[in-house]
Amino acid sequence: MSEGKSTTGGGAVESVQQETRKFPPPAGFASGAHINSMEQYEQMHRESLEDPDKFWGEKAAELHWFKKWSRVLEWNLPDAKWFIGGKLNACYNCVDRQVDAGQGDKTAIVWEGEPIENGQPEVRNLTYNDLKRETSKFANVLKSLGVKKGDRVTLYMPMVPELAIAMLACARVGAAHSIIFGGFSASAIKDRVEDAHSKVIITADGGWRRGKIVPLKQNVDDALEMTDVVENVVTLKRTDNEVAMKAGRDQWWHELMDGASDDCPCEEMDSEDLLFILYTSGTTGKPKGIMHTTGGYMVYTYLTSKYVFDLHPENEDELYWCTADIGWITGHSYIIYGILPNAVPTLMYEGGPNFPAEDRFWDIVERHKVTKFYTAPTAIRAFMKWGEEHVKKHDLSSLQLLGTVGEPINPEAWMWYHRMIGSERCPIVDTWWQTETGGHMLTPLPGATTAVPGSATRPFFGADVAVVEKDGTEVGPNESGLLVIRKPWPSMLRGIYGDRQRFIDTYWSEIEGFYFAGDGARKDGDGNIWVTGRVDDVINVSGHRLGTAEVESALVSHPSVAEAAVVGIPHEIKGTGIAAFVTLKGGQEPTDALKKELIAHVGKEIGAIAKPDQLRFAEGVPKTRSGKIMRRLLRELATSGEVKGDTTTLEDFNVIAKLKGKDEG
Ligand code: 6R9
């Protein structure tokens, strides 16, 4: 199925520069695909940009609307409104619509829990009828707690069906959810509930992760010690560990659900009503609450799911699995909101990829007969490291398509995925997008696009993605530039919650007239785009975004620390690891014990994903004369121990020599 030859060899960056292997859509796949030729893709892409009203009007009509829109798009840079005047409900499109169509008994969610007891995994199937009943009941629970249309509800839950139920119930009553990934700490919860003014939190006693209990309720309790905005906490029993229940504030999920009516019609929401807020890291210490509204987000995630994963509800075997956590945008868009309206069952897995053993994912694929599989490069690299024997134990012949998301995939990992998991017969879709874009922006279409390992290839319909200079002009073939989006697309962010200025400064000020993504890229002679990574102070650790400033402020919040500088460094599995340089306050001793304590402190302040891989003590960090930390020098130092290149803007040349002398990495 493949052609061309490899010229690759070394690390990710080098091999991306030279990649020449090409993988046209497998013939058997293309014939049954929604979009099955490059001509068809190009024509539709052109139409989508030239006449967005017609293109998106037709596509939006594939969803259910209580009231049709009067205009498709209103664009006043940087504000887009889509499907103006249209009324719809996200939960209705995910659930009720399938029930109305006589498909109530069809499986909507296949869930597998982490623990395996007596050799048996815990599995639950939820039909659209089940989801309608449960989301209606929980919607009534939310109402009984005083939640109204327009309120924000925080969800801090494990990957259990009740998380999907809670988010869809929010959509049902018209409240925006703010989901916090279960790996985040108590202070992260506190910051987010305060920023969102969220009066209700839905959590669980715990969640399972690699055989251990994550104490979710305890973290919520700790967070609520620090703030008093939250009035009600609903706790799901999942792990049966002891938790404290505070009278007047805390209630059990099952007790509230017991008495709840299963009748709750979906609220008719305006197309531009807020569907959710999702916090993501930026270049300052404070996370940004990215806002997504209902109509455009639903249409775009529905359509990208349909075409990029080539979903076929008429195929009774179709079973789609995205391994992300719902706490990230990938889980929002491509476990729930984009997939359910396609009436294709979506698999949700609670636990880790290597529990109880390194073959857990492949065991799940085999047992459930997964057809479409979407994961992250960091996971693929971990599987490569764990060894082929774990894969070979399982029959993966049900798989038809593979996807990746989160960071650039190095061609070696792409080839391994293609060969070991896809048996050289499954197309791979490498999808570039962001929390802010809501859905896929660059991606192959599996029945049309010739894939090239390491490139996310072409823009999706409606996406006008370009690689430009600072002045907005396009760079030439193979030249590096900045990745921008030049026209509005339906699922674009509508703002940062409560911070209009930051929205303008971050996305709309760097390159005039265009959305600036924060990534660098180049376009090759064939028109394929290669995303090379962040060009701002955001680092991508295992596909999860972290601001260097966020980690720095966690470090300086420790009483022993005077100053900290954090940089990303290459990491075999995580893609990017974290190196921290720390200056201690006078009188503090740079001991190993303190180093451990500081690393643990970052875990406590942000979450385990933010823990530095290296921590070095320094007498000072190098800065430019204008006071900017010289991250490039620190990166070089942390990576190679050497500092080359231009240091003429350094404030204190001495600092480098001292850092080198004190290398404790
Ligand atoms: C969906 C998601 C966004 C950042 C983005 C970029 C990186 C994501 C990528 C990719 C190269 C891909 N990124 N997918 N880089 N190729 N296929 O990950 O959202 O968490 O907001 O991160 O991730 O750097 O700017 P988010």
XYZ file of C-alpha atoms and ligand atoms in Angstrom:
691
model
C 0.000 0.000 0.000
C 2.938 2.309 0.531
C 5.319 3.749 -1.971
C 8.451 5.870 -1.866
C 11.418 5.267 0.328
C 12.568 6.409 3.658
C 15.300 8.942 3.985
C 14.741 9.301 7.677
C 16.920 8.220 10.476
C 17.474 10.540 13.367
C 15.264 12.506 15.719
C 11.835 13.883 15.009
C 12.845 17.285 13.716
C 15.473 16.061 11.256
C 13.279 13.336 9.877
C 10.303 15.669 9.445
C 12.499 17.873 7.271
C 13.306 15.004 4.934
C 10.243 12.814 4.917
C 9.357 11.564 1.437
C 7.239 8.469 2.025
C 3.709 8.801 0.722
C 0.633 6.781 1.569
C -2.349 7.156 -0.763
C -5.709 6.061 0.668
C -5.953 2.278 0.677
C -8.081 1.324 -2.339
C -10.564 -0.714 -0.329
C -11.095 2.184 2.039
C -11.548 4.927 -0.529
C -14.358 3.187 -2.382
C -16.675 3.285 0.629
C -15.630 6.676 2.008
C -17.771 9.825 2.192
C -15.084 11.848 0.407
C -13.121 9.643 -1.940
C -11.014 11.737 -4.251
C -8.760 14.751 -4.082
C -10.881 16.434 -6.759
C -13.945 16.074 -4.549
C -12.022 17.427 -1.545
C -10.648 20.378 -3.489
C -13.967 21.316 -4.979
C -15.736 21.152 -1.607
C -12.928 23.068 0.083
C -13.109 25.812 -2.534
C -16.901 26.033 -2.204
C -16.682 26.154 1.578
C -14.419 29.216 1.418
C -16.040 30.977 -1.525
C -19.619 30.534 -0.413
C -19.658 29.699 3.305
C -23.355 30.566 3.535
C -24.294 27.877 1.057
C -21.784 25.275 2.229
C -22.461 25.591 5.953
C -26.165 26.175 5.485
C -26.456 22.800 3.791
C -24.273 21.013 6.333
C -26.008 22.567 9.342
C -29.314 21.243 8.026
C -28.046 17.725 8.796
C -28.558 18.526 12.498
C -31.800 19.179 14.368
C -32.880 22.811 14.858
C -35.962 23.975 16.770
C -35.824 27.070 14.602
C -33.827 27.655 11.468
C -31.230 30.430 11.330
C -31.890 33.557 9.290
C -28.265 34.147 8.288
C -25.319 31.784 8.270
C -22.455 34.119 9.185
C -21.823 37.566 10.540
C -18.141 38.488 10.735
C -16.804 41.527 12.520
C -13.192 40.712 13.154
C -12.496 39.160 15.654
C -16.117 38.301 16.378
C -17.942 35.657 14.404
C -21.578 34.697 14.779
C -22.812 31.557 13.070
C -26.362 30.470 12.239
C -27.849 33.687 13.509
C -31.261 33.364 15.082
C -31.101 29.571 14.898
C -32.306 27.604 17.949
C -30.999 24.168 18.844
C -29.859 22.060 21.741
C -26.597 20.095 21.846
C -28.011 17.317 24.037
C -31.008 16.994 21.732
C -28.675 16.458 18.784
C -26.552 13.952 20.675
C -29.396 11.966 22.221
C -33.082 12.795 21.650
C -32.768 12.995 17.901
C -31.658 9.356 17.719
C -34.540 8.350 19.993
C -36.994 10.267 17.771
C -35.597 8.444 14.747
C -36.522 5.089 16.299
C -32.945 4.290 17.314
C -33.470 4.499 21.051
C -32.256 0.948 21.598
C -29.033 1.455 19.710
C -25.811 1.715 21.734
C -24.620 5.277 22.199
C -21.762 4.765 24.679
C -19.698 1.671 25.365
C -17.882 2.144 28.639
C -15.088 0.107 30.151
C -13.845 0.748 33.672
C -10.263 0.325 34.742
C -10.231 -2.421 37.354
C -10.319 -5.999 36.165
C -11.856 -8.256 38.791
C -11.686 -12.047 38.527
C -10.419 -11.573 35.002
C -13.524 -9.569 34.095
C -13.450 -5.908 33.112
C -16.415 -3.792 34.105
C -18.356 -2.897 30.950
C -21.539 -0.853 30.536
C -23.479 -0.148 27.358
C -25.730 2.901 27.312
C -28.356 3.244 24.608
C -29.807 6.539 23.401
C -32.897 5.712 25.503
C -30.660 5.311 28.563
C -28.943 8.605 27.833
C -32.232 10.392 27.344
C -33.542 9.100 30.667
C -30.340 9.753 32.611
C -29.608 13.197 31.157
C -33.225 14.213 31.806
C -33.008 13.051 35.404
C -29.715 14.769 36.031
C -30.972 17.892 34.277
C -33.781 17.936 36.833
C -31.234 17.455 39.621
C -29.328 20.481 38.326
C -32.542 22.488 38.257
C -33.321 21.424 41.819
C -29.946 22.886 42.832
C -30.969 26.172 41.285
C -28.972 25.815 38.060
C -30.478 27.914 35.298
C -29.847 28.580 31.650
C -26.631 30.596 31.352
C -25.057 29.369 34.642
C -21.658 27.671 34.727
C -21.329 24.211 36.275
C -17.924 22.691 37.076
C -17.309 18.995 36.418
C -14.328 17.283 38.029
C -14.914 13.621 37.385
C -13.294 10.363 36.331
C -13.930 8.873 32.875
C -17.230 7.236 33.769
C -20.578 7.402 31.920
C -21.864 9.835 34.536
C -19.366 12.418 33.250
C -20.983 12.222 29.812
C -24.407 12.301 31.467
C -23.517 15.370 33.539
C -22.135 17.314 30.593
C -25.087 16.492 28.376
C -27.456 17.352 31.241
C -25.832 20.789 31.471
C -26.424 21.237 27.754
C -29.991 20.030 28.238
C -30.801 22.806 30.710
C -28.690 25.388 28.899
C -25.975 25.704 31.545
C -22.369 25.906 30.350
C -20.055 23.261 31.737
C -16.486 23.846 32.726
C -14.780 20.467 32.869
C -11.551 20.200 34.822
C -9.255 17.283 34.013
C -9.087 14.895 36.996
C -5.285 15.205 37.106
C -5.448 18.858 38.115
C -4.863 19.951 41.682
C -7.003 21.664 44.309
C -5.524 25.084 43.486
C -6.301 24.586 39.804
C -9.917 23.842 40.771
C -10.072 26.905 42.956
C -8.744 29.186 40.190
C -11.198 27.814 37.640
C -14.369 27.892 39.768
C -13.557 31.448 40.778
C -12.870 32.576 37.239
C -16.090 30.978 35.986
C -18.174 32.004 39.057
C -19.385 28.449 39.214
C -21.720 27.717 42.107
C -22.041 23.979 41.526
C -19.389 21.256 41.255
C -20.064 17.696 40.153
C -17.389 15.249 41.278
C -16.871 11.656 42.458
C -15.513 10.045 45.609
C -12.614 8.928 43.437
C -11.519 7.632 40.079
C -9.366 4.644 39.157
C -5.944 5.268 37.684
C -3.421 2.453 37.372
C -4.947 0.579 40.253
C -4.937 3.566 42.580
C -7.731 5.856 43.634
C -7.502 9.498 42.564
C -9.078 11.396 45.500
C -11.295 13.727 43.488
C -13.710 14.698 46.262
C -10.816 15.340 48.630
C -9.262 17.694 46.054
C -12.574 19.519 45.719
C -12.794 19.841 49.512
C -9.257 21.274 49.595
C -10.113 23.709 46.804
C -13.239 24.864 48.601
C -11.194 25.673 51.686
C -9.692 28.429 49.553
C -12.851 29.910 48.049
C -16.508 30.340 48.883
C -18.106 30.709 45.444
C -19.340 27.114 45.401
C -22.684 26.396 47.069
C -23.407 22.809 46.028
C -21.229 19.753 45.507
C -22.694 16.586 43.990
C -20.598 13.460 44.514
C -20.843 10.259 42.528
C -19.908 7.016 44.275
C -17.333 5.290 42.130
C -14.559 3.888 44.284
C -16.295 3.634 47.668
C -13.422 5.276 49.515
C -14.174 7.346 52.601
C -15.030 10.941 51.841
C -16.179 13.793 54.040
C -19.626 15.192 53.308
C -20.300 18.725 54.442
C -23.892 19.259 55.536
C -25.781 21.850 53.542
C -23.239 21.771 50.715
C -22.530 18.167 49.731
C -24.979 15.626 48.369
C -24.704 12.185 46.795
C -25.414 11.747 43.107
C -27.443 8.560 43.651
C -29.619 10.114 46.320
C -30.471 13.111 44.163
C -31.077 10.900 41.117
C -33.377 8.567 43.069
C -36.080 11.127 43.379
C -35.593 12.893 40.037
C -38.164 12.866 37.246
C -37.041 11.548 33.882
C -38.982 14.176 32.033
C -37.017 17.267 31.106
C -37.409 18.804 27.664
C -34.288 20.295 26.097
C -33.939 24.030 26.493
C -34.120 25.856 23.146
C -30.734 27.542 22.952
C -29.675 30.299 20.664
C -26.982 29.247 18.226
C -24.624 31.711 19.906
C -25.440 30.716 23.512
C -22.448 29.451 25.489
C -22.122 25.647 25.402
C -19.006 25.353 27.527
C -15.866 26.925 28.893
C -12.656 24.929 28.814
C -9.531 26.233 30.505
C -6.263 25.946 28.664
C -2.746 27.212 29.236
C -1.385 30.341 27.665
C 1.765 32.380 27.923
C 0.965 33.889 31.324
C 0.486 32.047 34.592
C -3.299 32.307 34.445
C -5.215 29.716 32.376
C -7.666 31.009 29.787
C -11.336 30.030 29.823
C -11.947 29.297 26.143
C -15.598 29.843 25.211
C -17.484 27.737 22.686
C -21.064 28.379 21.652
C -23.725 25.955 20.525
C -24.559 26.098 16.805
C -21.206 26.511 15.087
C -19.424 24.153 17.461
C -22.005 21.398 16.992
C -22.085 21.697 13.207
C -18.315 21.701 12.880
C -17.554 18.862 15.303
C -20.375 16.792 13.778
C -19.049 17.300 10.253
C -15.350 16.793 11.034
C -16.241 13.575 12.902
C -18.242 12.335 9.936
C -15.613 13.055 7.278
C -12.304 12.727 9.123
C -13.191 9.469 10.892
C -15.409 8.511 7.960
C -18.201 7.455 10.297
C -20.901 5.147 8.956
C -23.844 4.646 11.330
C -25.429 2.265 8.829
C -22.535 -0.110 9.425
C -23.637 -2.123 12.442
C -20.066 -2.947 13.397
C -18.960 0.662 13.591
C -17.365 1.407 16.978
C -15.269 4.482 17.473
C -12.745 4.929 20.301
C -10.900 8.090 21.247
C -8.481 7.466 24.126
C -8.371 11.081 25.330
C -9.827 12.182 28.646
C -13.031 14.215 28.383
C -11.249 16.833 30.491
C -9.406 17.957 27.336
C -10.878 19.466 24.182
C -10.254 16.230 22.281
C -12.620 14.425 24.628
C -15.261 17.163 24.422
C -15.303 17.272 20.622
C -14.383 13.723 19.658
C -15.777 11.503 22.386
C -19.071 13.301 22.870
C -20.280 16.306 20.855
C -19.049 15.375 17.384
C -19.577 11.625 17.603
C -23.021 11.165 19.204
C -24.882 13.233 16.537
C -23.363 10.856 13.976
C -25.270 8.021 15.694
C -22.114 5.929 15.957
C -21.272 4.295 19.315
C -18.405 5.952 21.163
C -16.183 3.980 23.537
C -15.090 5.517 26.803
C -12.295 3.969 28.873
C -11.629 4.988 32.454
C -8.044 3.964 33.077
C -4.440 3.901 31.949
C -2.957 2.251 28.836
C -0.627 0.008 30.860
C -2.913 -1.300 33.557
C -2.990 -4.105 34.487
C -0.533 -4.653 31.603
C 0.925 -2.851 28.606
C -1.527 -4.473 26.233
C -4.684 -2.974 27.764
C -5.584 -0.818 24.747
C -5.143 -3.695 22.300
C -7.116 -5.979 24.562
C -9.941 -3.411 24.475
C -9.717 -3.063 20.681
C -9.922 -6.827 20.278
C -12.733 -7.501 22.775
C -14.961 -4.654 21.616
C -13.952 -4.866 17.946
C -13.108 -1.191 17.628
C -13.221 0.088 14.031
C -11.902 3.662 14.356
C -9.166 4.503 16.859
C -7.908 7.983 17.819
C -4.935 8.526 20.153
C -1.877 10.726 20.777
C 1.741 10.513 19.583
C 2.979 10.330 23.188
C 0.924 7.150 23.685
C 2.259 5.679 20.444
C 5.839 6.344 21.544
C 5.138 4.658 24.868
C 3.753 1.584 23.070
C 6.855 1.484 20.879
C 8.983 1.486 23.983
C 6.963 -1.192 25.761
C 7.510 -3.556 22.834
C 5.700 -5.239 19.982
C 4.891 -8.372 21.945
C 2.032 -6.580 23.713
C 0.435 -5.707 20.396
C 1.041 -9.082 18.786
C -0.978 -10.849 21.476
C -4.154 -9.361 20.021
C -6.285 -9.560 16.926
C -6.624 -5.998 15.686
C -8.292 -6.868 12.400
C -11.462 -4.916 13.292
C -9.542 -1.624 12.932
C -10.241 0.379 9.790
C -8.825 3.823 10.538
C -6.297 5.348 12.943
C -5.952 8.933 14.086
C -3.535 11.054 16.080
C -3.752 14.410 17.815
C -1.961 16.551 20.366
C 1.483 17.286 18.957
C 3.527 16.720 15.836
C 3.988 12.995 15.263
C 7.523 11.946 14.442
C 7.618 9.824 11.264
C 9.113 6.861 13.163
C 6.066 6.757 15.418
C 3.752 7.236 12.424
C 5.379 4.263 10.637
C 5.156 2.079 13.718
C 1.458 2.953 14.139
C 0.856 2.225 10.461
C 2.678 -1.104 10.549
C 2.015 -2.500 14.026
C -1.479 -1.235 14.730
C -2.857 -0.620 11.256
C -1.238 -3.668 9.592
C -0.432 -1.309 6.692
C -4.099 -1.324 5.716
C -5.614 1.490 7.819
C -5.336 5.118 6.744
C -3.924 7.447 9.427
C -5.401 10.884 10.028
C -2.960 13.246 11.747
C -5.241 16.041 12.948
C -3.909 19.471 13.880
C -6.243 21.645 15.913
C -6.549 23.380 19.287
C -8.844 23.988 22.232
C -9.534 27.318 20.545
C -10.421 25.891 17.138
C -12.989 23.493 18.625
C -12.450 20.941 15.866
C -9.953 19.647 13.290
C -8.355 22.331 11.136
C -5.622 20.454 9.281
C -6.158 16.793 8.525
C -6.061 14.241 5.772
C -9.438 12.927 4.617
C -8.916 9.190 4.836
C -10.508 8.276 1.501
C -8.972 11.123 -0.458
C -5.708 12.497 0.879
C -2.301 10.939 0.331
C -0.813 10.891 3.814
C 2.816 11.803 4.516
C 4.180 10.685 7.914
C 4.559 13.747 10.119
C 2.320 16.138 8.193
C -1.265 17.021 9.112
C -1.564 17.756 5.357
C -4.519 19.965 4.278
C -7.173 22.247 5.735
C -10.616 20.872 6.470
C -13.662 22.462 4.811
C -14.154 26.052 5.854
C -10.626 26.296 7.234
C -8.420 28.842 5.490
C -5.096 27.869 7.050
C -1.882 29.507 5.862
C 1.789 29.806 6.778
C 2.808 33.441 6.831
C 5.436 36.018 7.738
C 4.753 38.469 10.530
C 3.291 40.888 7.990
C 0.726 38.325 6.886
C 2.205 37.444 3.503
C 2.526 33.746 2.716
C 6.004 32.251 2.916
C 7.430 30.301 -0.016
C 7.464 26.515 -0.304
C 9.359 24.842 2.539
C 10.051 28.105 4.315
C 9.197 28.343 7.990
C 6.511 30.727 9.088
C 3.632 31.209 11.483
C 0.433 29.228 11.285
C -2.656 31.408 10.892
C -6.311 31.037 9.991
C -7.545 33.774 7.692
C -11.311 33.310 7.713
C -13.830 32.563 10.449
C -14.899 28.927 10.879
C -17.992 27.686 12.711
C -16.340 26.232 15.841
C -13.875 29.050 16.461
C -13.575 30.258 20.023
C -15.885 33.141 20.823
C -13.570 34.602 23.426
C -11.803 34.109 26.728
C -14.251 34.082 29.604
C -14.158 37.442 31.342
C -11.089 38.719 29.474
C -11.844 40.448 26.195
C -8.464 42.152 26.013
C -6.529 38.931 26.383
C -8.608 37.380 23.587
C -7.628 40.234 21.277
C -3.998 40.348 22.384
C -3.373 36.611 22.188
C -5.047 35.660 18.950
C -5.726 38.760 16.897
C -2.816 41.132 17.456
C 0.212 39.165 16.327
C -0.701 39.154 12.622
C -3.175 41.730 11.485
C -6.528 40.407 10.392
C -5.757 36.740 11.025
C -6.178 34.268 13.864
C -2.707 33.448 15.196
C -2.461 29.866 16.418
C 0.820 30.068 18.356
C 2.385 27.327 16.195
C 5.155 27.441 13.635
C 4.798 25.571 10.346
C 5.921 25.183 6.760
C 4.156 24.131 3.588
C 5.921 21.746 1.227
C 5.903 21.778 -2.569
C 2.873 19.449 -2.629
C 0.809 21.827 -0.506
C 1.058 19.758 2.674
C 1.429 21.698 5.901
C 3.927 20.560 8.539
C 3.267 21.933 12.007
C 6.587 22.220 13.795
C 5.404 23.177 17.295
C 4.693 26.166 19.504
C 6.494 29.407 18.895
C 5.301 31.016 22.137
C 5.981 30.211 25.778
C 3.582 27.304 25.755
C 5.022 23.793 25.963
C 3.319 20.608 24.917
C 3.978 17.852 27.441
C 2.528 14.515 26.332
C 0.121 16.445 24.149
C -1.047 18.575 27.084
C -0.541 22.279 27.017
C 1.289 24.015 29.816
C 2.518 27.563 30.072
C 6.132 27.937 31.186
C 4.886 30.890 33.244
C 2.347 28.654 34.956
C 5.076 26.275 36.147
C 7.302 29.207 37.108
C 4.612 30.772 39.250
C 3.979 27.430 40.935
C 7.692 27.257 41.788
C 7.935 30.801 43.142
C 4.883 30.186 45.313
C 7.188 27.945 47.397
C 8.664 29.864 50.363
C 12.267 28.884 49.521
C 12.203 30.076 45.920
C 13.225 33.551 44.779
C 12.993 33.081 41.036
C 12.359 30.337 38.506
C 12.723 29.838 34.768
C 11.136 26.922 32.960
C 11.788 25.593 29.477
C 10.697 22.643 27.360
C 13.327 20.076 26.430
C 13.132 17.077 24.079
C 11.770 13.976 25.809
C 11.619 10.478 24.334
C 8.064 9.670 25.384
C 6.466 12.972 26.342
C 7.672 14.781 23.229
C 8.559 17.715 25.416
C 9.746 17.444 28.997
C 10.126 20.225 31.545
C 13.406 21.680 32.800
C 13.286 24.163 35.667
C 16.025 26.520 36.840
C 15.488 27.738 40.362
C 17.121 30.533 42.323
C 16.731 30.129 46.071
C 16.089 32.821 48.625
C 19.035 33.839 50.784
C 19.949 31.287 53.430
C 18.266 28.343 51.655
C 20.438 25.300 50.998
C 20.221 23.669 47.519
C 19.756 20.110 48.749
C 18.383 17.014 47.010
C 15.571 16.956 49.531
C 14.566 20.488 48.579
C 14.730 19.575 44.910
C 12.279 16.717 45.511
C 10.082 18.968 47.589
C 9.937 21.597 44.835
C 9.014 19.040 42.191
C 6.253 17.719 44.450
C 5.143 21.294 45.112
C 4.540 21.896 41.381
C 2.504 18.679 41.274
C 0.441 19.978 44.142
C -0.018 23.453 42.678
C -0.942 22.422 39.124
C -1.086 18.650 38.748
C 1.243 15.739 38.112
C 1.618 16.555 34.391
C 3.430 19.775 35.290
C 6.165 18.188 37.443
C 9.614 19.148 36.107
C 11.725 16.310 34.682
C 14.882 18.226 35.600
C 15.363 20.794 38.314
C 18.596 22.738 38.682
C 19.542 25.310 41.260
C 21.090 28.491 39.916
C 22.364 31.729 41.352
C 20.451 33.644 38.712
C 18.726 33.047 35.408
C 19.991 34.667 32.204
C 17.942 37.609 31.042
C 17.990 40.098 28.228
C 18.574 43.713 29.074
C 14.829 44.239 28.915
C 14.370 41.569 31.561
C 13.106 38.668 29.437
C 14.310 35.239 30.462
C 16.575 33.850 27.737
C 14.828 30.540 27.319
C 16.816 29.520 24.277
C 20.012 29.475 26.338
C 18.385 27.536 29.129
C 17.011 25.032 26.631
C 20.462 24.508 25.174
C 21.906 24.109 28.609
C 19.243 21.665 29.769
C 19.470 19.637 26.554
C 23.181 19.463 25.912
C 24.891 21.064 28.866
C 26.435 23.526 26.423
C 25.547 27.056 25.462
C 26.241 28.216 21.945
C 24.829 31.015 19.891
C 24.313 34.672 20.411
C 24.479 35.916 23.977
C 25.054 39.592 23.324
C 21.708 40.619 24.752
C 22.498 38.854 28.014
C 22.300 40.965 31.098
C 24.799 39.032 33.143
C 27.282 36.865 31.288
C 28.399 35.369 34.539
C 25.093 33.691 35.098
C 25.689 31.125 32.350
C 29.025 30.041 33.741
C 27.488 29.613 37.161
C 24.563 27.600 35.796
C 26.961 25.265 34.042
C 29.017 24.803 37.166
C 25.908 23.913 39.141
C 24.410 21.491 36.658
C 22.355 19.101 38.716
C 20.148 17.744 35.930
C -6.434 19.259 20.135
C -5.370 19.761 21.057
C -3.110 22.535 20.846
C -1.665 22.498 20.423
C -1.444 23.070 19.056
C -0.194 22.343 18.616
C -0.364 20.964 19.194
C -2.188 19.410 18.386
C -1.269 18.555 16.599
C -0.384 19.502 17.149
C 1.120 19.098 15.441
C -0.868 17.857 15.408
N -0.979 20.004 18.263
N -2.365 18.530 17.393
N 0.814 19.772 16.566
N 0.334 18.171 14.869
N -1.642 16.919 14.834
O -4.357 19.130 21.226
O -5.626 20.959 21.666
O -4.572 20.931 23.961
O -5.353 23.066 22.858
O -3.298 21.870 22.077
O -1.220 21.150 20.334
O 0.927 22.937 19.175
O -1.283 24.462 19.101
P -4.742 21.734 22.727
